[in-house]
Tab-separated table of C-alpha atoms in Angstrom:
chain	number	residue	atom	x	y	z
A	1	GLY	CA	-12.233	8.526	2.640
A	2	THR	CA	-12.380	5.428	4.806
A	3	VAL	CA	-10.775	6.889	7.929
A	4	ARG	CA	-13.256	9.762	7.942
A	5	HIS	CA	-16.170	7.497	6.977
A	6	TYR	CA	-15.677	5.276	10.025
A	7	LYS	CA	-14.885	8.314	12.207
A	8	TRP	CA	-11.581	6.897	13.401
A	9	ARG	CA	-9.809	9.415	15.649
A	10	HIS	CA	-6.336	7.844	15.755
A	11	VAL	CA	-4.535	5.508	13.368
A	12	ALA	CA	-1.052	4.035	13.215
A	13	ILE	CA	0.693	3.883	9.857
A	14	ILE	CA	3.309	1.196	9.252
A	15	VAL	CA	5.179	2.211	6.126
A	16	GLN	CA	7.995	0.698	4.123
A	17	GLY	CA	10.728	3.258	3.452
A	18	GLU	CA	10.375	3.146	-0.342
A	19	ASN	CA	9.707	6.204	-2.495
A	20	LEU	CA	6.341	4.856	-3.669
A	21	PHE	CA	5.084	4.359	-0.128
A	22	THR	CA	6.556	7.482	1.460
A	23	ARG	CA	4.934	9.654	-1.229
A	24	ALA	CA	1.559	7.997	-0.789
A	25	THR	CA	1.887	8.251	2.984
A	26	ALA	CA	2.706	11.960	2.755
A	27	ALA	CA	-0.636	12.558	1.041
A	28	LEU	CA	-2.393	10.371	3.607
A	29	LYS	CA	-0.825	12.231	6.539
A	30	GLU	CA	-1.882	15.565	5.079
A	31	MET	CA	-5.467	14.292	4.764
A	32	LEU	CA	-5.386	13.016	8.345
A	33	LYS	CA	-4.074	16.353	9.656
A	34	ASN	CA	-6.741	18.273	7.726
A	35	SER	CA	-9.395	15.992	9.211
A	36	ASN	CA	-8.086	16.371	12.783
A	37	ILE	CA	-7.235	12.672	12.979
A	38	SER	CA	-4.153	11.896	15.017
A	39	PHE	CA	-1.662	9.340	13.795
A	40	THR	CA	1.676	7.767	14.498
A	41	GLU	CA	4.030	6.496	11.847
A	42	THR	CA	6.528	3.662	11.970
A	43	THR	CA	8.893	3.427	9.007
A	44	PHE	CA	11.236	0.558	8.259
A	45	GLU	CA	13.869	0.117	5.584
A	46	SER	CA	13.256	-2.564	2.966
A	47	SER	CA	16.677	-4.138	3.414
A	48	ILE	CA	16.120	-4.633	7.143
A	49	GLY	CA	12.402	-5.338	7.155
A	50	ILE	CA	10.301	-5.250	10.302
A	51	ALA	CA	12.749	-7.331	12.373
A	52	GLY	CA	14.479	-4.310	13.875
A	53	LEU	CA	11.229	-2.749	15.073
A	54	GLU	CA	10.082	-5.415	17.503
A	55	ASN	CA	8.853	-3.147	20.317
A	56	ASP	CA	8.106	-0.134	18.116
A	57	LEU	CA	6.161	-1.945	15.418
A	58	PHE	CA	2.616	-1.568	16.755
A	59	ASP	CA	1.697	1.700	18.486
A	60	PRO	CA	0.262	0.633	21.870
A	61	ASP	CA	-2.275	3.484	21.781
A	62	ALA	CA	-3.645	2.574	18.341
A	63	ARG	CA	-6.434	0.206	17.397
A	64	ILE	CA	-6.334	0.843	13.628
A	65	PHE	CA	-3.140	-0.054	11.727
A	66	LEU	CA	-2.703	1.086	8.131
A	67	ILE	CA	-0.143	-1.107	6.366
A	68	VAL	CA	1.661	0.650	3.518
A	69	THR	CA	4.203	-1.891	2.270
A	70	TYR	CA	4.879	-4.446	-0.408
A	71	ALA	CA	3.151	-7.793	0.144
A	72	ILE	CA	6.270	-9.610	1.402
A	73	HIS	CA	6.453	-7.279	4.412
A	74	ALA	CA	2.679	-7.318	4.856
A	75	ARG	CA	2.900	-11.118	5.248
A	76	GLN	CA	5.477	-10.601	7.994
A	77	LEU	CA	3.171	-8.063	9.642
A	78	LEU	CA	0.315	-10.579	9.560
A	79	CYS	CA	2.531	-13.029	11.459
A	80	GLU	CA	3.481	-10.412	14.039
A	81	SER	CA	-0.165	-9.450	14.388
A	82	PHE	CA	-1.107	-13.095	14.924
A	83	HIS	CA	1.576	-13.643	17.604
A	84	ARG	CA	0.702	-10.427	19.465
A	85	GLY	CA	-3.065	-10.881	19.258
A	86	ILE	CA	-3.516	-7.702	17.255
A	87	VAL	CA	-6.723	-8.775	15.506
A	88	LEU	CA	-10.431	-8.028	15.575
A	89	PRO	CA	-12.461	-7.231	17.583
A	90	ARG	CA	-10.000	-5.009	19.465
A	91	TYR	CA	-7.684	-4.142	16.551
A	92	LEU	CA	-8.026	-3.716	12.799
A	93	LEU	CA	-5.322	-4.123	10.178
A	94	VAL	CA	-5.928	-2.293	6.908
A	95	THR	CA	-3.934	-3.573	3.939
A	96	PRO	CA	-3.767	-2.476	0.318
A	97	ALA	CA	-6.072	-4.520	-1.882
A	98	TRP	CA	-3.864	-4.163	-4.953
A	99	TYR	CA	-1.690	-7.084	-3.876
A	100	ALA	CA	-1.926	-10.274	-5.940
A	101	GLN	CA	-4.913	-12.467	-5.226
A	102	GLY	CA	-4.139	-14.719	-2.254
A	103	TRP	CA	-0.968	-12.760	-1.465
A	104	TRP	CA	-1.007	-13.880	2.193
A	105	ARG	CA	-0.742	-17.544	1.086
A	106	ILE	CA	2.526	-17.087	-0.800
A	107	ASN	CA	5.468	-18.956	0.697
A	108	ASP	CA	8.541	-17.399	-0.847
A	109	ASP	CA	12.094	-17.682	0.476
A	110	THR	CA	11.258	-15.505	3.469
A	111	ASN	CA	11.306	-17.244	6.832
A	112	TYR	CA	7.853	-16.334	8.167
A	113	SER	CA	7.182	-16.727	11.880
A	114	CYS	CA	3.710	-18.172	11.295
A	115	SER	CA	1.966	-20.633	9.028
A	116	VAL	CA	-0.197	-19.888	5.999
A	117	HIS	CA	-3.199	-20.999	8.084
A	118	GLU	CA	-2.327	-18.442	10.789
A	119	ARG	CA	-1.926	-15.691	8.172
A	120	GLU	CA	-5.310	-16.656	6.728
A	121	GLU	CA	-6.831	-16.378	10.186
A	122	VAL	CA	-5.552	-12.801	10.504
A	123	MET	CA	-6.623	-11.980	6.926
A	124	SER	CA	-10.182	-13.042	7.668
A	125	LEU	CA	-10.225	-10.170	10.178
A	126	THR	CA	-8.468	-7.591	7.992
A	127	LEU	CA	-9.820	-4.785	5.828
A	128	GLY	CA	-8.346	-4.396	2.336
A	129	LEU	CA	-8.555	-1.030	0.599
A	130	LEU	CA	-8.004	-0.258	-3.049
A	131	HIS	CA	-7.105	3.318	-3.832
A	132	LEU	CA	-8.956	4.144	-7.027
A	133	ASP	CA	-7.258	7.402	-7.916
A	134	PHE	CA	-3.561	6.938	-7.259
A	135	LEU	CA	-2.417	9.311	-10.025
A	136	ALA	CA	-4.544	12.136	-8.659
A	137	GLN	CA	-2.910	11.721	-5.239
A	138	LEU	CA	0.548	12.221	-6.740
A	139	GLY	CA	-0.585	15.431	-8.401
A	140	ASP	CA	2.298	17.179	-10.104
A	141	ILE	CA	5.011	15.165	-8.348
A	142	ASN	CA	7.478	13.841	-10.903
A	143	THR	CA	8.520	10.225	-10.606
A	144	ASP	CA	11.900	8.724	-11.405
A	145	THR	CA	11.164	8.978	-15.138
A	146	GLY	CA	10.747	12.740	-14.894
A	147	ILE	CA	7.013	12.832	-15.602
A	148	ASN	CA	3.984	12.969	-13.363
A	149	GLY	CA	0.719	11.054	-13.606
A	150	SER	CA	-1.144	13.689	-15.602
A	151	GLU	CA	1.663	13.879	-18.143
A	152	PHE	CA	1.595	10.094	-18.501
A	153	LEU	CA	-2.145	10.119	-19.169
A	154	ASP	CA	-1.692	12.942	-21.700
A	155	LEU	CA	0.943	10.870	-23.516
A	156	GLU	CA	-1.231	7.747	-23.387
A	157	LYS	CA	-4.488	9.342	-24.546
A	158	PRO	CA	-3.651	9.795	-28.275
A	159	HIS	CA	-2.845	6.082	-28.557
A	160	LEU	CA	-6.097	4.808	-27.082
A	161	ASN	CA	-8.828	3.515	-29.388
A	162	THR	CA	-6.931	4.502	-32.536
A	163	PRO	CA	-5.826	2.235	-35.396
A	164	PRO	CA	-3.869	0.159	-35.949
A	165	LEU	CA	-3.708	-1.152	-32.345
A	166	ASN	CA	-6.952	0.227	-30.854
A	167	LEU	CA	-5.453	0.098	-27.362
A	168	LYS	CA	-7.739	0.223	-24.337
A	169	GLN	CA	-6.769	1.938	-21.113
A	170	SER	CA	-6.084	-0.586	-18.388
A	171	GLU	CA	-7.724	-0.110	-15.018
A	172	TYR	CA	-4.274	-0.846	-13.578
A	173	SER	CA	-2.340	1.790	-15.522
A	174	GLN	CA	-2.497	4.255	-12.651
A	175	TYR	CA	-0.620	1.803	-10.435
A	176	CYS	CA	2.195	1.045	-12.843
A	177	TYR	CA	2.457	4.035	-15.149
A	178	ASP	CA	5.987	4.848	-14.006
A	179	ALA	CA	7.193	1.331	-14.812
A	180	THR	CA	5.230	1.384	-18.083
A	181	TRP	CA	6.822	4.679	-19.069
A	182	THR	CA	10.303	3.426	-18.153
A	183	LEU	CA	9.827	0.249	-20.204
A	184	ALA	CA	8.492	2.209	-23.191
A	185	TYR	CA	11.378	4.644	-22.904
A	186	ALA	CA	13.914	1.794	-22.855
A	187	LEU	CA	12.309	0.010	-25.812
A	188	ASN	CA	12.276	3.250	-27.788
A	189	LYS	CA	16.070	3.656	-27.486
């Protein structure tokens, strides 16, 4: 989609080493290869964070950086971007748009290297993307619950718009179906 639309020829992917993100990134890398778009990938472990990647964090040959992490690490990346001057017009950070509203303003227990104001400055120059068909990207890949996205939707469908609950499908179900299935499975035991 977006990478092809803007005719980007090279992107750098910064990905958190979590199953959710590595699976999504695998599909992204395949799309990039098929579109003859070169890329580099930097992966970090959640327990360590981006601290250990100081010199390897931002590919010096890239201008477009796709951030594929949870919001806590994306906030850290905003700080690093601010300190290194990796902002528009020369550089573009692309973040997921499924984070909570105002996610860059959150001050949790993490020791950020920049202020909320500085993160807001970077965010004003950042592109947020919402993937609208996450389940389709996973295809027939089973998650930790042993089902894939299509199987989840098949299980959900008979319960939608039927009495007594008349449930409606949430626009967010494709982002949390694995957790939803796990919770339902636990409550059913």
